[in-house]
Amino acid sequence: MTSNLKKIQIYYAPLPEEKEDEGSAALEHSLRAKSMLAEKTGIEAFIQKFQHLSSFDDKNDNDNLSDTFFIIIISCAADGSIHRSVRKTTKKLLSLSAEKKEDNDKVLQQKDDERKKPSFTVILLGHARCENSAKQMNETIYGAGRRIERSLCNNIFTMHHHVKRLETQVELAGPDLEFDPYLESLIATTFCEDDTKNI
């Protein structure tokens, strides 16, 4: 998909009730992704908590981000709730989106800048405890995560550079069943063959 990727940023959000990172599925999957990406691409990913994503706004120089691939990992509780940092960041991003719509003078410049914006994907970790709940509550479980994805497309990234998200029930399926294959596919389609190893 692109040939100039040199950096990988991983942002994660644990479950709402998780006050410590220890035991967090979002952090564990972030570390797993970092290890696989380093092995396959030779690029050392940088991991941060989700709230740091709010530091990206219109003041950023897109040229400094165009060589960076962003992976957003969000844990979604069985009832659809997400960590408050995700809600707060979503609110800020929606506010930025509203401001952009009012600023018609910058429309042409924004279109010119779109090709410089970074690529990204979203990984939603569902926490349903049984198969029936996972199927019946699918829309509820992933709804908030899908909304933050749309906000990211409208504000920080562009849909043109968006890689299809992964939705996986981590309480029901080990990472080797869905998460690892997704990363393998992501690496193969996002990084040029010359930039990847051992795929």
mmCIF file of C-alpha atoms in Angstrom:
data_model
loop_
_atom_site.group_PDB
_atom_site.id
_atom_site.type_symbol
_atom_site.label_atom_id
_atom_site.label_comp_id
_atom_site.label_asym_id
_atom_site.label_seq_id
_atom_site.Cartn_x
_atom_site.Cartn_y
_atom_site.Cartn_z
ATOM 1 C CA MET A 1 0.000 0.000 0.000
ATOM 2 C CA THR A 2 2.831 2.380 0.753
ATOM 3 C CA SER A 3 6.605 2.379 0.560
ATOM 4 C CA ASN A 4 7.809 5.079 2.938
ATOM 5 C CA LEU A 5 6.682 3.751 6.328
ATOM 6 C CA LYS A 6 9.458 4.072 8.885
ATOM 7 C CA LYS A 7 7.570 4.338 12.182
ATOM 8 C CA ILE A 8 4.741 2.476 13.909
ATOM 9 C CA GLN A 9 2.663 3.991 16.722
ATOM 10 C CA ILE A 10 0.380 1.756 18.805
ATOM 11 C CA TYR A 11 -2.274 3.374 21.003
ATOM 12 C CA TYR A 12 -4.291 1.191 23.362
ATOM 13 C CA ALA A 13 -7.264 1.594 25.701
ATOM 14 C CA PRO A 14 -8.019 -1.005 28.415
ATOM 15 C CA LEU A 15 -11.459 -1.931 29.730
ATOM 16 C CA PRO A 16 -13.269 0.767 31.753
ATOM 17 C CA GLU A 17 -12.768 -1.034 35.075
ATOM 18 C CA GLU A 18 -9.058 -1.708 34.515
ATOM 19 C CA LYS A 19 -7.169 0.844 36.587
ATOM 20 C CA GLU A 20 -3.802 -0.854 36.170
ATOM 21 C CA ASP A 21 -2.196 -2.033 32.939
ATOM 22 C CA GLU A 22 -1.244 -5.410 34.366
ATOM 23 C CA GLY A 23 -3.538 -8.045 32.878
ATOM 24 C CA SER A 24 -4.982 -5.655 30.292
ATOM 25 C CA ALA A 25 -5.851 -7.462 27.061
ATOM 26 C CA ALA A 26 -5.324 -4.232 25.125
ATOM 27 C CA LEU A 27 -1.781 -3.861 26.438
ATOM 28 C CA GLU A 28 -1.007 -7.561 25.965
ATOM 29 C CA HIS A 29 -2.134 -7.390 22.345
ATOM 30 C CA SER A 30 -0.151 -4.182 21.847
ATOM 31 C CA LEU A 31 3.005 -5.889 23.074
ATOM 32 C CA ARG A 32 2.270 -8.916 20.897
ATOM 33 C CA ALA A 33 1.824 -6.658 17.875
ATOM 34 C CA LYS A 34 5.049 -4.806 18.662
ATOM 35 C CA SER A 35 6.976 -8.081 18.776
ATOM 36 C CA MET A 36 5.531 -9.388 15.514
ATOM 37 C CA LEU A 37 5.998 -6.083 13.703
ATOM 38 C CA ALA A 38 9.633 -5.891 14.784
ATOM 39 C CA GLU A 39 10.232 -9.435 13.567
ATOM 40 C CA LYS A 40 8.462 -8.999 10.226
ATOM 41 C CA THR A 41 9.328 -5.403 9.323
ATOM 42 C CA GLY A 42 12.398 -4.534 11.356
ATOM 43 C CA ILE A 43 10.543 -1.497 12.739
ATOM 44 C CA GLU A 44 10.326 -1.006 16.507
ATOM 45 C CA ALA A 45 6.787 0.125 17.351
ATOM 46 C CA PHE A 46 6.174 2.729 20.052
ATOM 47 C CA ILE A 47 3.309 1.994 22.479
ATOM 48 C CA GLN A 48 1.267 4.649 24.317
ATOM 49 C CA LYS A 49 -2.047 4.866 26.143
ATOM 50 C CA PHE A 50 -4.968 6.036 24.049
ATOM 51 C CA GLN A 51 -5.359 9.446 25.681
ATOM 52 C CA HIS A 52 -2.056 10.590 24.148
ATOM 53 C CA LEU A 53 -3.745 10.413 20.747
ATOM 54 C CA SER A 54 -5.569 13.625 21.626
ATOM 55 C CA SER A 55 -2.281 15.501 21.212
ATOM 56 C CA PHE A 56 -2.699 15.217 17.445
ATOM 57 C CA ASP A 57 -4.604 18.127 15.952
ATOM 58 C CA ASP A 58 -4.446 20.578 13.054
ATOM 59 C CA LYS A 59 -1.218 22.064 14.391
ATOM 60 C CA ASN A 60 0.724 18.931 13.497
ATOM 61 C CA ASP A 61 2.998 18.964 10.493
ATOM 62 C CA ASN A 62 1.607 16.196 8.305
ATOM 63 C CA ASP A 63 5.017 15.687 6.702
ATOM 64 C CA ASN A 64 6.239 14.420 10.087
ATOM 65 C CA LEU A 65 3.453 11.812 10.212
ATOM 66 C CA SER A 66 3.229 10.579 6.630
ATOM 67 C CA ASP A 67 5.907 7.941 7.245
ATOM 68 C CA THR A 68 4.108 6.609 10.343
ATOM 69 C CA PHE A 69 1.558 3.792 10.572
ATOM 70 C CA PHE A 70 -0.915 4.001 13.476
ATOM 71 C CA ILE A 71 -2.543 1.002 15.177
ATOM 72 C CA ILE A 72 -5.408 1.757 17.577
ATOM 73 C CA ILE A 73 -6.328 -1.092 19.972
ATOM 74 C CA ILE A 74 -9.476 -0.636 22.066
ATOM 75 C CA SER A 75 -10.996 -3.067 24.564
ATOM 76 C CA CYS A 76 -14.806 -3.100 24.364
ATOM 77 C CA ALA A 77 -16.717 -4.500 27.350
ATOM 78 C CA ALA A 78 -19.549 -6.997 26.919
ATOM 79 C CA ASP A 79 -22.095 -4.200 27.479
ATOM 80 C CA GLY A 80 -20.392 -1.952 24.912
ATOM 81 C CA SER A 81 -18.680 0.377 27.396
ATOM 82 C CA ILE A 82 -15.183 1.655 26.695
ATOM 83 C CA HIS A 83 -12.509 3.424 28.727
ATOM 84 C CA ARG A 84 -13.290 7.048 29.551
ATOM 85 C CA SER A 85 -10.119 8.192 27.763
ATOM 86 C CA VAL A 86 -11.680 6.966 24.525
ATOM 87 C CA ARG A 87 -14.912 8.845 25.190
ATOM 88 C CA LYS A 88 -13.063 12.063 26.062
ATOM 89 C CA THR A 89 -10.848 11.828 22.997
ATOM 90 C CA THR A 90 -13.860 11.086 20.786
ATOM 91 C CA LYS A 91 -15.589 14.207 22.103
ATOM 92 C CA LYS A 92 -12.541 16.318 21.313
ATOM 93 C CA LEU A 93 -12.245 14.860 17.819
ATOM 94 C CA LEU A 94 -15.918 15.521 17.092
ATOM 95 C CA SER A 95 -15.416 19.114 18.209
ATOM 96 C CA LEU A 96 -12.507 19.463 15.820
ATOM 97 C CA SER A 97 -14.647 18.020 13.044
ATOM 98 C CA ALA A 98 -17.341 20.644 13.644
ATOM 99 C CA GLU A 99 -14.748 23.427 13.499
ATOM 100 C CA LYS A 100 -13.444 22.135 10.185
ATOM 101 C CA LYS A 101 -16.897 22.246 8.608
ATOM 102 C CA GLU A 102 -17.216 25.926 9.521
ATOM 103 C CA ASP A 103 -13.851 26.824 8.053
ATOM 104 C CA ASN A 104 -14.604 26.760 4.325
ATOM 105 C CA ASP A 105 -11.514 28.778 3.448
ATOM 106 C CA LYS A 106 -9.240 25.836 4.230
ATOM 107 C CA VAL A 107 -11.074 23.194 2.196
ATOM 108 C CA LEU A 108 -8.719 23.210 -0.775
ATOM 109 C CA GLN A 109 -5.650 23.174 1.437
ATOM 110 C CA GLN A 110 -7.059 20.246 3.411
ATOM 111 C CA LYS A 111 -7.526 18.272 0.185
ATOM 112 C CA ASP A 112 -3.908 18.934 -0.730
ATOM 113 C CA ASP A 113 -2.767 17.782 2.700
ATOM 114 C CA GLU A 114 -4.783 14.558 2.708
ATOM 115 C CA ARG A 115 -2.174 12.641 0.738
ATOM 116 C CA LYS A 116 0.361 13.446 3.481
ATOM 117 C CA LYS A 117 -1.720 12.162 6.370
ATOM 118 C CA PRO A 118 -0.695 8.901 8.053
ATOM 119 C CA SER A 119 -2.176 5.461 7.522
ATOM 120 C CA PHE A 120 -3.998 3.677 10.330
ATOM 121 C CA THR A 121 -6.104 0.749 11.420
ATOM 122 C CA VAL A 122 -8.359 0.027 14.396
ATOM 123 C CA ILE A 123 -8.463 -3.245 16.343
ATOM 124 C CA LEU A 124 -11.470 -3.741 18.621
ATOM 125 C CA LEU A 125 -11.153 -6.360 21.351
ATOM 126 C CA GLY A 126 -14.560 -7.676 22.406
ATOM 127 C CA HIS A 127 -15.000 -9.166 25.878
ATOM 128 C CA ALA A 128 -18.167 -11.250 25.549
ATOM 129 C CA ARG A 129 -18.094 -14.385 27.709
ATOM 130 C CA CYS A 130 -20.097 -16.720 25.470
ATOM 131 C CA GLU A 131 -20.707 -17.278 21.769
ATOM 132 C CA ASN A 132 -24.400 -16.368 21.948
ATOM 133 C CA SER A 133 -23.690 -13.026 23.594
ATOM 134 C CA ALA A 134 -20.943 -12.312 21.089
ATOM 135 C CA LYS A 135 -23.360 -12.812 18.179
ATOM 136 C CA GLN A 136 -26.475 -11.203 19.648
ATOM 137 C CA MET A 137 -24.679 -8.185 21.139
ATOM 138 C CA ASN A 138 -22.247 -7.588 18.266
ATOM 139 C CA GLU A 139 -23.537 -4.109 17.408
ATOM 140 C CA THR A 140 -23.614 -3.073 21.065
ATOM 141 C CA ILE A 141 -20.165 -4.411 21.922
ATOM 142 C CA TYR A 142 -18.359 -2.730 19.042
ATOM 143 C CA GLY A 143 -20.574 0.336 18.545
ATOM 144 C CA ALA A 144 -18.462 2.828 20.521
ATOM 145 C CA GLY A 145 -15.233 1.568 18.948
ATOM 146 C CA ARG A 146 -16.674 1.992 15.477
ATOM 147 C CA ARG A 147 -17.639 5.577 16.311
ATOM 148 C CA ILE A 148 -14.109 6.467 17.378
ATOM 149 C CA GLU A 149 -12.872 4.972 14.124
ATOM 150 C CA ARG A 150 -15.140 7.284 12.144
ATOM 151 C CA SER A 151 -13.926 10.251 14.203
ATOM 152 C CA LEU A 152 -10.318 9.352 13.461
ATOM 153 C CA CYS A 153 -11.087 9.210 9.738
ATOM 154 C CA ASN A 154 -12.645 12.665 9.846
ATOM 155 C CA ASN A 155 -9.969 14.410 11.893
ATOM 156 C CA ILE A 156 -6.510 12.872 12.131
ATOM 157 C CA PHE A 157 -6.416 10.443 9.253
ATOM 158 C CA THR A 158 -8.182 10.029 5.914
ATOM 159 C CA MET A 159 -10.358 7.150 4.781
ATOM 160 C CA HIS A 160 -8.059 6.704 1.766
ATOM 161 C CA HIS A 161 -5.317 5.579 4.148
ATOM 162 C CA HIS A 162 -7.582 3.443 6.306
ATOM 163 C CA VAL A 163 -6.966 -0.298 6.615
ATOM 164 C CA LYS A 164 -10.085 -2.349 7.403
ATOM 165 C CA ARG A 165 -10.466 -2.882 11.150
ATOM 166 C CA LEU A 166 -10.363 -6.135 13.084
ATOM 167 C CA GLU A 167 -13.110 -7.074 15.539
ATOM 168 C CA THR A 168 -12.211 -10.083 17.678
ATOM 169 C CA GLN A 169 -13.640 -11.639 20.835
ATOM 170 C CA VAL A 170 -10.529 -12.109 22.959
ATOM 171 C CA GLU A 171 -12.326 -14.037 25.713
ATOM 172 C CA LEU A 172 -13.406 -16.663 23.169
ATOM 173 C CA ALA A 173 -10.547 -16.800 20.659
ATOM 174 C CA GLY A 174 -6.807 -16.815 21.311
ATOM 175 C CA PRO A 175 -4.650 -14.287 19.444
ATOM 176 C CA ASP A 176 -3.303 -17.014 17.169
ATOM 177 C CA LEU A 177 -6.781 -17.539 15.650
ATOM 178 C CA GLU A 178 -7.658 -13.994 14.515
ATOM 179 C CA PHE A 179 -5.249 -11.366 15.841
ATOM 180 C CA ASP A 180 -2.014 -12.865 14.496
ATOM 181 C CA PRO A 181 -3.423 -13.628 11.010
ATOM 182 C CA TYR A 182 -4.776 -10.087 10.830
ATOM 183 C CA LEU A 183 -1.345 -8.648 11.623
ATOM 184 C CA GLU A 184 0.251 -10.932 9.043
ATOM 185 C CA SER A 185 -2.188 -9.658 6.426
ATOM 186 C CA LEU A 186 -1.703 -6.074 7.575
ATOM 187 C CA ILE A 187 2.060 -6.338 7.193
ATOM 188 C CA ALA A 188 1.820 -8.013 3.791
ATOM 189 C CA THR A 189 -0.567 -5.407 2.363
ATOM 190 C CA THR A 190 0.734 -2.275 4.067
ATOM 191 C CA PHE A 191 4.500 -2.582 3.836
ATOM 192 C CA CYS A 192 6.338 -3.119 0.574
ATOM 193 C CA GLU A 193 8.069 -6.441 0.147
ATOM 194 C CA ASP A 194 11.420 -4.694 0.267
ATOM 195 C CA ASP A 195 10.533 -3.342 3.718
ATOM 196 C CA THR A 196 9.369 -6.624 5.210
ATOM 197 C CA LYS A 197 11.020 -9.823 6.352
ATOM 198 C CA ASN A 198 9.987 -13.422 6.982
ATOM 199 C CA ILE A 199 6.350 -12.978 5.882
#
